[in-house]
Amino acid sequence: IRQTHFLLSELLAPYHGIWQKYFKFVDGLLHKLSDWTRYRLSRAIKVLLLITLLAVILGAIYKETPVRALFFAPKALWSALPMLGQLLFAVFFVVIQFAAIFWFLSRGGVDTYFPDDIRTRFSDVWGQDHVLNRIRENLVFLENPESIEKHGGYVPGGILLWGPPGTGKTLMAESMAGETGKPFVFVDPGAFTNMFMGVGVLKVKSLFRKLRKLALRYGGVVVFFDEADSLGNRGIVSGGGQNRNTAMAKSEIFESTCHGGNYLSKNTAALLARNAFVMGGAGGNGGGGMGTLQALLTELSGLKKPRGFINRIVRRTLGMRPKNPPKYRILVVMATNMPEALDEALLRPGRIDRMYRVGYPSKAGRVRTYEGYFAKVSHSLSALEIDKLATITPYATGATIKDLINEALIMAIRNGRTNIMWSDVLRAKQLKELGPAEDVEYIERERHAVAVHEACHAVMAHLTRRHMEIDLATIEKGSDYLGMVASIPPDDQFTRWRTEYESDILVSLASLAGERMFFKGDNSSGVSGDLESATTVAALMEGQWGMGSTVSSYASSRRMDLGAPGGSKKDDSSKEMKRALADRIEDNLSSLLAKAEVILRDNRSKVLAVAHALEIHKTLSGDDVVAVIEGKAGTIADGRLYLIDENIVAIEAYHDAAVAAHAGHKTPDIEIPRFHQV
């Protein structure tokens, strides 16, 4: 019939014209319908045609009308089945049960929210305006794809949001769906993890089948893959990694010591952790299971492929070209804090077209975030105090800010108030950053030693470090430290200089220099963490950052087997290179240690003053530490007391008694002096 139709169309122009007008008329009617309606209509017509064809065939077989044949066929079929057929049916029934189990297992881990369910808007996302401005572009194209397609471009189909945890990546994805009025499909991190091989692949196919239907029905859909690194990587990824933020704190030599890494700036501490960091990962075929990642890659690339059995198989069998699928408006959003763990094929253009870093908010962003969350509670903080709070929490994220304010509210309620005060915020900040102090008391000579140790750090930091300010100092024992001096950057800074790294090393070495100076050449094992920090920074300065006595890079020299930087190649170049580098590092550290000793010797009274204030108050804010060092009035510590000669003599006498007690392992002969306020 088809060939006859083509022959008549070629020979008879009027016949061809009639059919052209007919097809044009039908296409005009269909294009007045939405993609979703056309899809459902064509599906219903196909089902009716199949049922009609089956009815006609059955009617011819059973000599009945087509309608009666449809109802007569099942009964006739069952009565005609022999025992073997019934056994085959039983086997088929068992197979259907397994298929049902797999279908059931492939349903979990995906939550769908419809437009009326989503209340989140861009106005609810604070501190990330630079990312939101870029995301708005994607939504414009999702709502009006012709604005770019008519110029020869295409709508970006994928966005990767990467950055530290808690910076608002999930909230942004939710706000996208809220702004566009499209359905929002949330894919759990463990959605594709199953005990049976192949279930993950079924889940991927089921997910994208649902997405295509939603896209046709609502004109678009937003799908969000949370913790996308759980999808895995087809490459080889080494396991057993550890968290960068805790790599130093969990080191054996950091235990039973002061918090050595805490005296460094956040960037410097991250470099030390990264130096020993080995990334963990799912490895192999990925955390989603065998073939899951490959199935996801195929689906992301196959949104323009012809769909349907009749369209792909039947039409090709009849020699007809399959119809192109409708344009599915699917915006794929992924979030991760480990972008290096993602498969490169997943990040190629066409799958993930845009990658945005959702980093720590700037100070202005933190202020806006604090204002947003404080507006939801009762508080008495002024705009100046909120600005200061944003300054002293330089790496706060939306999640940590929300948690901090909630903890401050809990402390206010604990004290019988519902109004948050500045003191509540400071206590909440200390609790969240340091954890609860252990309920232990140092013996007097050990308390004095810890106080002197921390005072050396504090005085050195105040005198030599300009890129950081002291946030607090404490000698209250925590879970993994005996005491600490925490510092914060006063401004958002993105470059680091040699003088800043040297001041970091001076602050680290101050504990060793101070203990030797104040305890007659003796020092505790508590300096181990400080020495590790100082040595690592000095090694990077000397070997990689061009801040030492040579220009060439140790990393490149080792990789290219060039020998020791600054010298000719030796027979054992690797050993010679390491020895030369170690010598230069030791020279640099020795020079800085000598400098630290001079600074502390010149400021002996200030160190003992800060140590005395720490022994009295246990914990001091940064402002109070500065007040003691500069001899000014502070919030809880009055630095003017330490300018009085008789008080200075009393502190020296107590220190001498503590040193003698340390040498004899006994209690100091005199108690710590206490002074009246000026």
XYZ file of C-alpha atoms in Angstrom:
678
model
C 0.000 0.000 0.000
C 2.816 2.345 0.934
C 4.673 1.732 -2.335
C 1.469 2.205 -4.342
C 0.892 5.493 -2.551
C 4.432 6.676 -3.427
C 3.939 5.623 -7.087
C 0.658 7.519 -7.429
C 2.221 10.584 -5.792
C 5.021 10.538 -8.352
C 2.715 10.073 -11.368
C -0.322 12.158 -10.403
C 0.343 15.716 -9.278
C -3.302 16.346 -8.158
C -3.171 13.190 -5.993
C 0.078 14.349 -4.411
C -1.338 17.825 -3.814
C -4.413 16.469 -2.024
C -2.304 14.486 0.414
C 0.056 17.422 0.994
C -2.889 19.629 1.927
C -4.199 16.878 4.206
C -0.888 16.451 6.060
C -0.481 20.232 6.344
C -3.986 20.510 7.793
C -3.333 17.752 10.352
C 0.036 19.225 11.360
C -1.604 22.602 11.846
C -4.170 21.103 14.180
C -1.566 19.182 16.161
C 0.760 22.153 16.616
C -2.041 24.013 18.360
C -1.741 21.444 21.147
C 1.009 21.415 23.782
C 3.815 18.855 23.627
C 2.342 17.012 26.602
C -1.146 16.810 25.048
C 0.232 15.605 21.720
C 2.286 12.995 23.538
C -0.698 11.636 25.481
C -2.981 11.810 22.425
C -0.556 9.916 20.207
C -0.075 7.331 22.945
C -3.849 6.821 23.282
C -4.290 6.497 19.517
C -1.522 3.894 19.316
C -3.095 1.852 22.105
C -6.523 2.008 20.436
C -5.046 0.957 17.114
C -3.309 -2.024 18.724
C -6.473 -3.070 20.533
C -8.520 -2.694 17.328
C -6.034 -4.734 15.336
C -6.003 -7.432 18.019
C -9.831 -7.496 18.120
C -10.093 -7.896 14.335
C -7.584 -10.748 14.326
C -9.302 -12.518 17.242
C -12.717 -12.019 15.606
C -11.454 -13.699 12.444
C -10.025 -16.594 14.465
C -13.052 -17.241 16.693
C -15.705 -16.292 14.112
C -17.065 -13.613 16.438
C -17.478 -9.881 16.297
C -14.248 -8.025 17.245
C -15.730 -6.729 20.518
C -16.978 -10.142 21.705
C -13.725 -11.752 20.578
C -11.762 -9.554 22.996
C -13.748 -10.922 25.968
C -13.878 -14.480 24.613
C -10.137 -14.767 23.942
C -8.838 -15.079 27.564
C -11.318 -17.860 28.417
C -10.610 -19.738 25.223
C -6.886 -19.320 25.668
C -6.928 -20.698 29.219
C -9.078 -23.702 28.376
C -6.874 -24.502 25.399
C -3.644 -24.374 27.346
C -2.110 -27.799 27.967
C -0.231 -28.623 31.160
C 3.094 -27.596 29.630
C 1.629 -24.228 28.792
C 0.417 -23.817 32.352
C 3.897 -24.648 33.650
C 5.380 -22.095 31.304
C 2.857 -19.610 32.593
C 3.913 -20.404 36.171
C 7.559 -19.809 35.268
C 6.567 -16.583 33.556
C 4.644 -15.605 36.700
C 7.774 -16.115 38.827
C 9.779 -13.993 36.414
C 7.128 -11.293 36.666
C 7.513 -11.378 40.447
C 11.267 -10.783 40.177
C 10.601 -7.989 37.716
C 8.166 -6.477 40.196
C 10.793 -6.660 42.953
C 13.339 -4.883 40.779
C 10.724 -2.309 39.827
C 9.985 -1.715 43.501
C 13.700 -1.367 44.355
C 14.149 1.165 41.573
C 11.536 3.546 42.995
C 13.228 4.956 46.106
C 15.632 7.847 46.626
C 13.871 10.315 44.320
C 11.488 12.964 45.683
C 9.326 15.107 43.427
C 8.055 18.534 44.485
C 5.497 20.281 42.345
C 5.384 24.078 41.813
C 2.846 24.700 44.589
C 5.033 22.769 47.063
C 8.104 25.011 46.680
C 8.175 28.284 48.625
C 11.896 29.012 48.348
C 12.960 31.989 46.238
C 16.238 33.686 45.387
C 15.460 36.244 48.091
C 15.888 33.431 50.643
C 19.502 32.817 49.551
C 21.891 35.272 51.217
C 25.553 35.994 50.689
C 25.947 34.380 47.231
C 24.705 37.112 44.886
C 27.514 36.583 42.347
C 26.428 32.968 41.823
C 22.720 33.791 41.773
C 23.265 36.323 38.984
C 24.771 33.590 36.803
C 22.015 31.133 37.672
C 19.364 33.661 36.637
C 20.786 33.501 33.110
C 20.143 29.764 32.975
C 16.577 30.250 34.158
C 15.944 32.872 31.474
C 16.966 30.325 28.849
C 14.840 27.630 30.518
C 11.780 29.866 30.428
C 12.466 31.312 26.971
C 14.719 28.926 25.017
C 14.014 30.685 21.720
C 16.008 33.694 22.948
C 19.224 31.748 22.347
C 18.152 28.985 19.954
C 17.028 31.393 17.234
C 20.567 32.783 17.163
C 22.115 29.354 16.636
C 22.926 28.571 20.266
C 21.506 26.023 22.662
C 20.147 26.089 26.198
C 22.791 25.077 28.778
C 21.441 21.888 30.274
C 23.623 21.318 33.320
C 25.019 23.285 36.279
C 27.582 22.124 38.833
C 27.601 23.944 42.173
C 30.752 23.117 44.083
C 32.249 24.450 47.245
C 32.519 23.846 50.993
C 29.609 22.228 52.843
C 26.867 24.508 54.126
C 27.336 27.353 51.635
C 23.800 27.098 50.225
C 24.121 24.836 47.187
C 20.961 22.831 47.925
C 19.034 25.977 48.801
C 20.034 27.531 45.471
C 18.801 24.526 43.512
C 15.492 24.614 45.369
C 15.132 28.340 44.740
C 15.644 27.764 41.005
C 12.542 25.601 40.882
C 10.664 28.092 43.051
C 11.536 31.005 40.774
C 10.564 29.207 37.571
C 7.426 27.502 38.825
C 8.706 24.158 37.537
C 8.697 20.794 39.317
C 11.749 20.099 41.473
C 13.114 16.548 41.566
C 15.547 15.845 44.424
C 17.869 12.854 43.996
C 19.314 11.536 47.261
C 23.081 10.868 47.405
C 22.435 7.159 47.958
C 19.612 6.840 45.443
C 21.629 4.640 43.079
C 23.253 2.429 45.722
C 21.672 -1.031 45.799
C 22.520 -4.574 46.813
C 21.535 -5.986 43.399
C 23.571 -5.334 40.277
C 21.661 -3.451 37.623
C 19.087 -1.811 39.897
C 21.030 1.459 39.713
C 20.756 1.429 35.927
C 16.996 0.862 36.178
C 16.750 3.769 38.605
C 18.565 6.082 36.200
C 16.295 5.108 33.298
C 13.186 5.419 35.473
C 14.331 8.831 36.726
C 14.859 10.276 33.257
C 11.591 8.778 32.008
C 9.862 10.686 34.786
C 11.839 13.847 33.982
C 10.825 13.730 30.316
C 7.155 13.388 31.249
C 7.349 16.270 33.746
C 9.203 18.432 31.223
C 6.470 17.901 28.623
C 3.635 18.455 31.081
C 4.985 21.575 32.840
C 7.222 23.005 30.139
C 10.382 22.219 32.083
C 11.776 20.543 35.183
C 14.716 21.036 37.574
C 16.497 17.902 38.806
C 19.025 18.199 41.639
C 21.698 15.594 42.403
C 22.931 16.225 45.953
C 26.483 15.123 46.834
C 27.194 14.280 43.196
C 30.594 12.801 44.114
C 28.648 9.757 45.368
C 28.037 8.925 41.699
C 31.666 7.805 41.596
C 34.446 7.974 39.061
C 35.412 5.418 36.426
C 39.070 6.232 36.975
C 41.331 4.914 39.716
C 40.887 6.849 42.922
C 42.903 5.991 45.995
C 40.952 5.285 49.162
C 41.377 5.946 52.814
C 41.287 9.716 52.585
C 40.622 12.004 55.490
C 38.977 15.336 56.000
C 41.330 18.222 55.283
C 40.034 20.250 58.164
C 40.835 17.513 60.656
C 44.007 16.086 59.102
C 46.249 18.068 61.432
C 44.136 17.758 64.540
C 44.023 13.967 64.209
C 47.772 13.632 63.746
C 49.383 11.684 66.577
C 51.877 14.395 67.374
C 49.052 16.899 67.818
C 47.501 14.967 70.674
C 48.082 16.140 74.255
C 49.422 19.452 73.024
C 48.237 22.920 72.277
C 46.262 23.245 69.049
C 49.344 23.771 66.843
C 47.504 24.359 63.593
C 45.247 26.964 65.121
C 47.962 29.639 65.303
C 48.161 29.710 61.521
C 45.752 31.454 59.218
C 43.008 29.340 57.648
C 44.761 29.292 54.269
C 48.098 28.239 55.755
C 46.490 25.510 57.853
C 44.692 24.195 54.760
C 48.021 23.968 52.934
C 49.496 21.879 55.733
C 46.536 19.514 55.700
C 46.599 19.280 51.916
C 50.283 18.347 52.013
C 49.393 14.993 53.628
C 45.933 14.606 52.130
C 45.068 11.602 49.966
C 41.653 11.842 48.443
C 39.243 9.022 49.099
C 36.559 7.998 46.667
C 34.213 5.350 45.497
C 36.665 4.093 42.868
C 36.029 1.586 40.131
C 32.570 1.861 38.645
C 31.521 4.468 41.201
C 29.475 4.540 44.335
C 26.279 4.136 42.359
C 27.075 0.528 41.447
C 27.967 -1.360 38.300
C 27.088 0.666 35.207
C 25.121 3.387 37.011
C 27.472 6.203 36.065
C 27.600 5.006 32.459
C 23.804 4.906 32.354
C 23.640 8.448 33.701
C 26.134 9.679 31.106
C 24.083 8.019 28.368
C 20.836 9.593 29.559
C 22.380 13.058 29.803
C 23.604 12.764 26.216
C 20.526 11.026 24.857
C 17.779 13.563 25.486
C 17.576 14.238 21.730
C 17.308 10.602 20.672
C 14.040 9.249 19.166
C 11.834 7.677 21.831
C 9.184 4.938 21.806
C 8.957 1.413 20.376
C 6.709 2.335 17.456
C 8.700 5.447 16.641
C 12.101 3.754 16.711
C 11.426 0.143 15.726
C 8.168 -0.021 13.777
C 8.793 3.072 11.684
C 12.332 1.931 10.832
C 10.992 -1.510 9.913
C 8.542 0.114 7.499
C 11.349 2.208 6.030
C 10.133 5.436 7.613
C 12.330 7.887 9.485
C 11.663 8.114 13.242
C 10.157 11.366 14.396
C 12.401 13.715 16.343
C 11.495 13.938 20.036
C 10.126 17.145 21.508
C 12.607 19.493 23.162
C 12.742 18.422 26.782
C 13.470 21.392 29.061
C 15.434 19.566 31.761
C 17.828 21.601 33.916
C 20.288 19.254 35.644
C 21.864 20.720 38.787
C 24.567 18.900 40.738
C 26.224 19.854 44.014
C 29.439 18.599 45.554
C 32.246 19.670 47.854
C 34.658 17.308 46.060
C 34.645 18.288 42.358
C 37.909 16.416 41.834
C 36.059 13.158 42.569
C 33.681 13.573 39.629
C 34.222 11.733 36.371
C 35.617 13.977 33.626
C 33.043 12.703 31.144
C 30.288 13.952 33.434
C 31.711 17.477 33.369
C 32.092 17.863 29.636
C 29.992 20.540 27.846
C 26.663 19.142 26.773
C 26.208 17.402 30.103
C 27.436 19.946 32.640
C 27.786 23.235 30.778
C 28.450 25.591 33.662
C 30.408 25.158 36.887
C 30.028 27.711 39.671
C 32.017 27.785 42.879
C 29.805 28.468 45.884
C 32.519 29.516 48.309
C 32.570 31.083 51.723
C 30.525 34.301 51.727
C 32.396 37.599 51.746
C 32.090 39.869 54.758
C 29.211 41.737 53.116
C 27.558 38.400 52.393
C 28.014 37.285 55.993
C 26.515 40.528 57.275
C 23.495 40.019 55.026
C 23.146 36.409 56.158
C 23.365 37.370 59.852
C 20.774 40.089 59.318
C 18.446 37.601 57.623
C 18.623 35.023 60.399
C 18.599 37.579 63.241
C 15.391 39.007 61.747
C 13.689 35.706 62.635
C 14.513 35.925 66.361
C 14.399 38.520 69.113
C 17.793 40.122 69.763
C 19.443 43.287 71.046
C 22.497 43.363 68.770
C 23.305 46.626 67.037
C 24.335 46.943 63.403
C 27.908 47.547 64.586
C 27.906 44.310 66.604
C 26.524 42.333 63.657
C 29.288 43.786 61.496
C 31.873 42.776 64.107
C 30.355 39.291 64.313
C 30.759 38.958 60.542
C 34.400 40.008 60.932
C 35.233 37.479 63.648
C 33.592 34.597 61.742
C 35.522 34.843 58.450
C 34.758 31.335 57.169
C 31.139 31.122 58.305
C 28.627 29.658 55.870
C 24.864 30.001 55.764
C 24.503 26.720 57.654
C 27.017 27.617 60.385
C 25.520 31.099 60.801
C 22.044 29.635 61.219
C 23.398 27.120 63.727
C 25.326 29.798 65.647
C 22.252 31.986 66.069
C 20.190 28.994 67.145
C 22.828 28.077 69.755
C 22.842 31.686 71.007
C 19.052 31.514 71.371
C 19.370 28.292 73.373
C 21.859 29.988 75.720
C 19.515 32.965 76.162
C 16.597 30.655 76.988
C 18.837 28.753 79.420
C 19.375 32.066 81.237
C 15.656 32.816 81.365
C 15.541 35.181 78.391
C 14.138 35.041 74.864
C 16.182 38.007 73.675
C 19.653 37.212 72.313
C 22.459 39.405 73.664
C 26.026 39.915 72.463
C 27.378 37.761 75.289
C 25.138 34.873 74.161
C 26.562 35.089 70.667
C 30.172 35.074 71.898
C 29.568 32.037 74.138
C 27.811 30.240 71.291
C 30.689 31.031 68.947
C 33.237 29.650 71.405
C 31.171 26.498 71.947
C 30.787 25.855 68.207
C 34.414 26.531 67.322
C 36.145 24.887 70.276
C 33.543 22.502 71.615
C 32.685 22.216 75.302
C 35.644 22.504 77.649
C 36.508 19.362 79.572
C 35.650 19.487 83.258
C 39.243 19.189 84.471
C 41.523 21.417 86.525
C 45.254 21.726 85.925
C 47.584 21.459 88.877
C 49.037 24.899 89.572
C 52.485 24.466 88.026
C 50.989 22.895 84.866
C 48.340 25.621 84.629
C 51.070 28.240 84.735
C 53.117 26.413 82.078
C 50.140 26.204 79.722
C 49.335 29.875 80.340
C 52.925 30.929 79.555
C 52.891 28.772 76.417
C 49.694 30.421 75.127
C 50.821 33.875 76.222
C 53.956 33.531 74.081
C 51.781 32.738 71.071
C 49.457 35.662 71.825
C 52.175 38.279 72.362
C 54.084 37.168 69.265
C 50.898 37.222 67.180
C 50.004 40.716 68.355
C 53.489 42.134 67.786
C 54.432 40.525 64.457
C 51.310 39.475 62.576
C 49.346 42.169 60.764
C 47.259 39.960 58.467
C 45.524 38.296 61.415
C 43.866 39.481 64.632
C 43.540 37.527 67.873
C 40.013 36.218 68.294
C 40.368 34.534 71.691
C 42.885 32.860 73.974
C 42.076 30.075 76.409
C 43.749 27.589 78.730
C 40.577 25.551 79.231
C 41.352 22.027 78.100
C 39.455 20.816 75.069
C 39.117 17.425 73.455
C 42.380 17.646 71.506
C 44.254 20.631 72.948
C 45.467 21.983 76.273
C 44.975 25.602 75.288
C 44.923 27.763 72.186
C 45.096 31.216 70.697
C 42.658 31.579 67.795
C 43.166 34.280 65.187
C 41.019 35.651 62.365
C 41.755 37.796 59.289
C 40.380 41.333 59.628
C 39.647 41.483 55.896
C 38.967 39.075 53.052
C 42.416 38.354 51.609
C 43.236 36.160 48.605
C 47.028 36.444 48.273
C 49.770 35.539 50.744
C 53.278 36.986 51.059
C 56.614 35.792 52.398
C 56.507 38.176 55.364
C 53.101 36.805 56.344
C 54.327 33.223 56.256
C 57.370 34.221 58.297
C 55.138 35.806 60.914
C 53.085 32.583 60.990
C 56.293 30.651 61.673
C 57.304 33.134 64.379
C 53.965 32.612 66.135
C 54.417 28.840 65.935
C 58.005 28.948 67.227
C 57.098 31.351 70.031
C 56.028 28.424 72.233
C 59.429 26.707 71.993
C 61.370 29.940 72.420
C 59.157 31.012 75.319
C 59.244 27.735 77.218
C 63.024 27.554 76.956
C 63.349 31.172 78.067
C 60.895 31.075 80.970
C 61.734 27.559 82.201
C 65.524 27.733 82.110
C 66.106 25.850 78.867
C 63.443 23.217 79.451
C 60.454 22.702 77.138
C 57.421 20.423 76.975
C 56.174 18.044 74.287
C 53.316 20.484 73.795
C 55.391 22.303 71.184
C 55.288 19.318 68.785
C 52.297 20.550 66.832
C 53.804 24.030 66.541
C 57.080 22.618 65.215
C 55.276 20.503 62.616
C 53.362 23.554 61.408
C 56.476 25.715 61.254
C 58.541 23.050 59.472
C 55.878 22.390 56.838
C 55.408 26.071 56.046
C 59.177 26.611 55.905
C 59.554 23.625 53.558
C 56.924 24.982 51.188
C 58.501 28.443 51.303
C 61.937 27.059 50.529
C 61.031 24.361 48.046
C 57.984 25.582 46.131
C 56.983 29.195 46.677
C 60.239 30.940 45.771
C 60.559 32.421 49.271
C 63.915 30.848 50.122
C 67.548 31.058 49.090
C 66.979 29.367 45.688
C 64.662 30.087 42.794
C 64.143 26.603 41.351
C 61.226 24.449 42.555
C 61.910 21.328 44.596
C 58.779 19.694 43.182
C 59.918 20.196 39.568
C 63.515 19.186 40.339
C 62.356 15.946 41.911
C 59.917 15.191 39.107
C 62.471 15.880 36.340
C 65.470 14.418 38.210
C 67.439 17.644 37.949
C 69.327 17.218 41.186
C 69.468 19.521 44.165
C 68.127 23.035 43.508
C 70.951 25.511 43.406
C 73.682 22.933 42.785
C 75.001 20.442 40.233
C 73.631 16.920 39.932
C 75.204 14.416 42.287
C 75.492 10.640 42.056
C 72.651 10.225 44.542
C 70.619 13.228 43.461
C 67.491 12.406 45.490
C 69.390 12.127 48.789
C 71.500 15.189 48.012
C 68.436 17.201 47.084
C 66.632 16.294 50.292
C 69.725 17.032 52.394
C 70.216 20.423 50.771
C 66.558 21.324 51.225
C 66.544 20.139 54.834
C 69.632 22.227 55.591
C 68.049 25.357 54.161
C 64.828 24.727 56.075
C 66.753 24.258 59.314
C 68.743 27.443 58.709
C 65.547 29.401 58.131
C 63.822 27.985 61.204
C 66.890 28.574 63.400
C 67.075 32.169 62.237
C 63.402 32.753 62.956
C 63.677 30.984 66.337
C 66.483 33.344 67.337
C 64.344 36.281 66.257
C 61.417 34.962 68.309
C 63.671 34.667 71.375
C 64.730 38.302 71.057
C 61.135 39.520 70.691
C 59.941 37.556 73.724
C 62.918 38.617 75.823
C 62.167 42.266 75.061
C 58.516 41.755 75.987
C 58.897 39.470 79.006
C 56.559 41.463 81.243
C 53.807 41.406 78.601
C 54.040 37.624 78.271
C 53.759 37.142 82.037
C 50.888 39.648 82.170
C 48.881 37.723 79.541
C 49.730 34.431 81.302
C 48.454 35.845 84.611
C 45.220 37.077 83.006
C 44.674 33.627 81.445
C 45.205 31.896 84.788
C 42.673 34.215 86.421
C 39.984 34.250 83.700
C 40.728 30.978 81.825
C 39.447 32.459 78.524
C 40.010 35.935 77.078
C 38.555 37.577 74.016
C 40.924 39.052 71.457
C 40.099 42.552 72.676
C 40.997 41.588 76.245
C 44.314 40.051 75.146
C 45.195 43.269 73.328
C 44.087 45.304 76.355
C 46.469 43.364 78.643
C 49.386 43.695 76.204
C 48.837 47.428 75.649
C 47.922 48.249 79.277
C 44.368 49.386 78.571
C 40.998 48.595 80.110
C 39.260 45.562 78.592
C 35.882 43.911 78.935
C 36.841 41.443 81.678
C 40.620 41.993 81.973
C 42.073 45.375 82.926
C 45.485 45.820 81.299
C 46.207 48.882 83.419
C 46.810 46.593 86.400
C 49.902 45.194 84.674
C 51.546 48.606 84.434
C 51.779 48.958 88.216
C 55.307 48.177 89.448
C 54.287 46.249 92.562
C 51.983 44.044 90.477
C 54.799 43.333 88.002
C 57.043 42.280 90.932
C 54.299 40.029 92.328
C 53.811 38.312 88.956
C 57.574 37.730 88.608
C 57.714 36.276 92.123
C 54.837 33.917 91.361
C 56.520 32.873 88.113
C 59.772 32.094 89.950
C 57.818 29.977 92.432
C 56.078 28.128 89.586
C 59.420 27.445 87.857
C 60.848 26.086 91.103
C 57.760 23.928 91.588
C 58.168 22.663 88.022
C 61.764 21.663 88.704
C 60.852 19.904 91.952
C 57.458 18.509 90.852
C 55.672 20.201 93.723
C 53.125 22.909 94.421
C 54.310 26.564 94.158
C 55.179 28.101 97.493
C 52.962 31.133 96.893
C 49.474 31.470 95.434
C 48.757 33.345 92.234
C 48.391 37.067 93.050
C 45.003 38.707 92.529
C 44.701 42.432 91.902
C 41.892 44.905 92.568
C 40.435 46.749 89.618
C 41.810 50.198 88.914
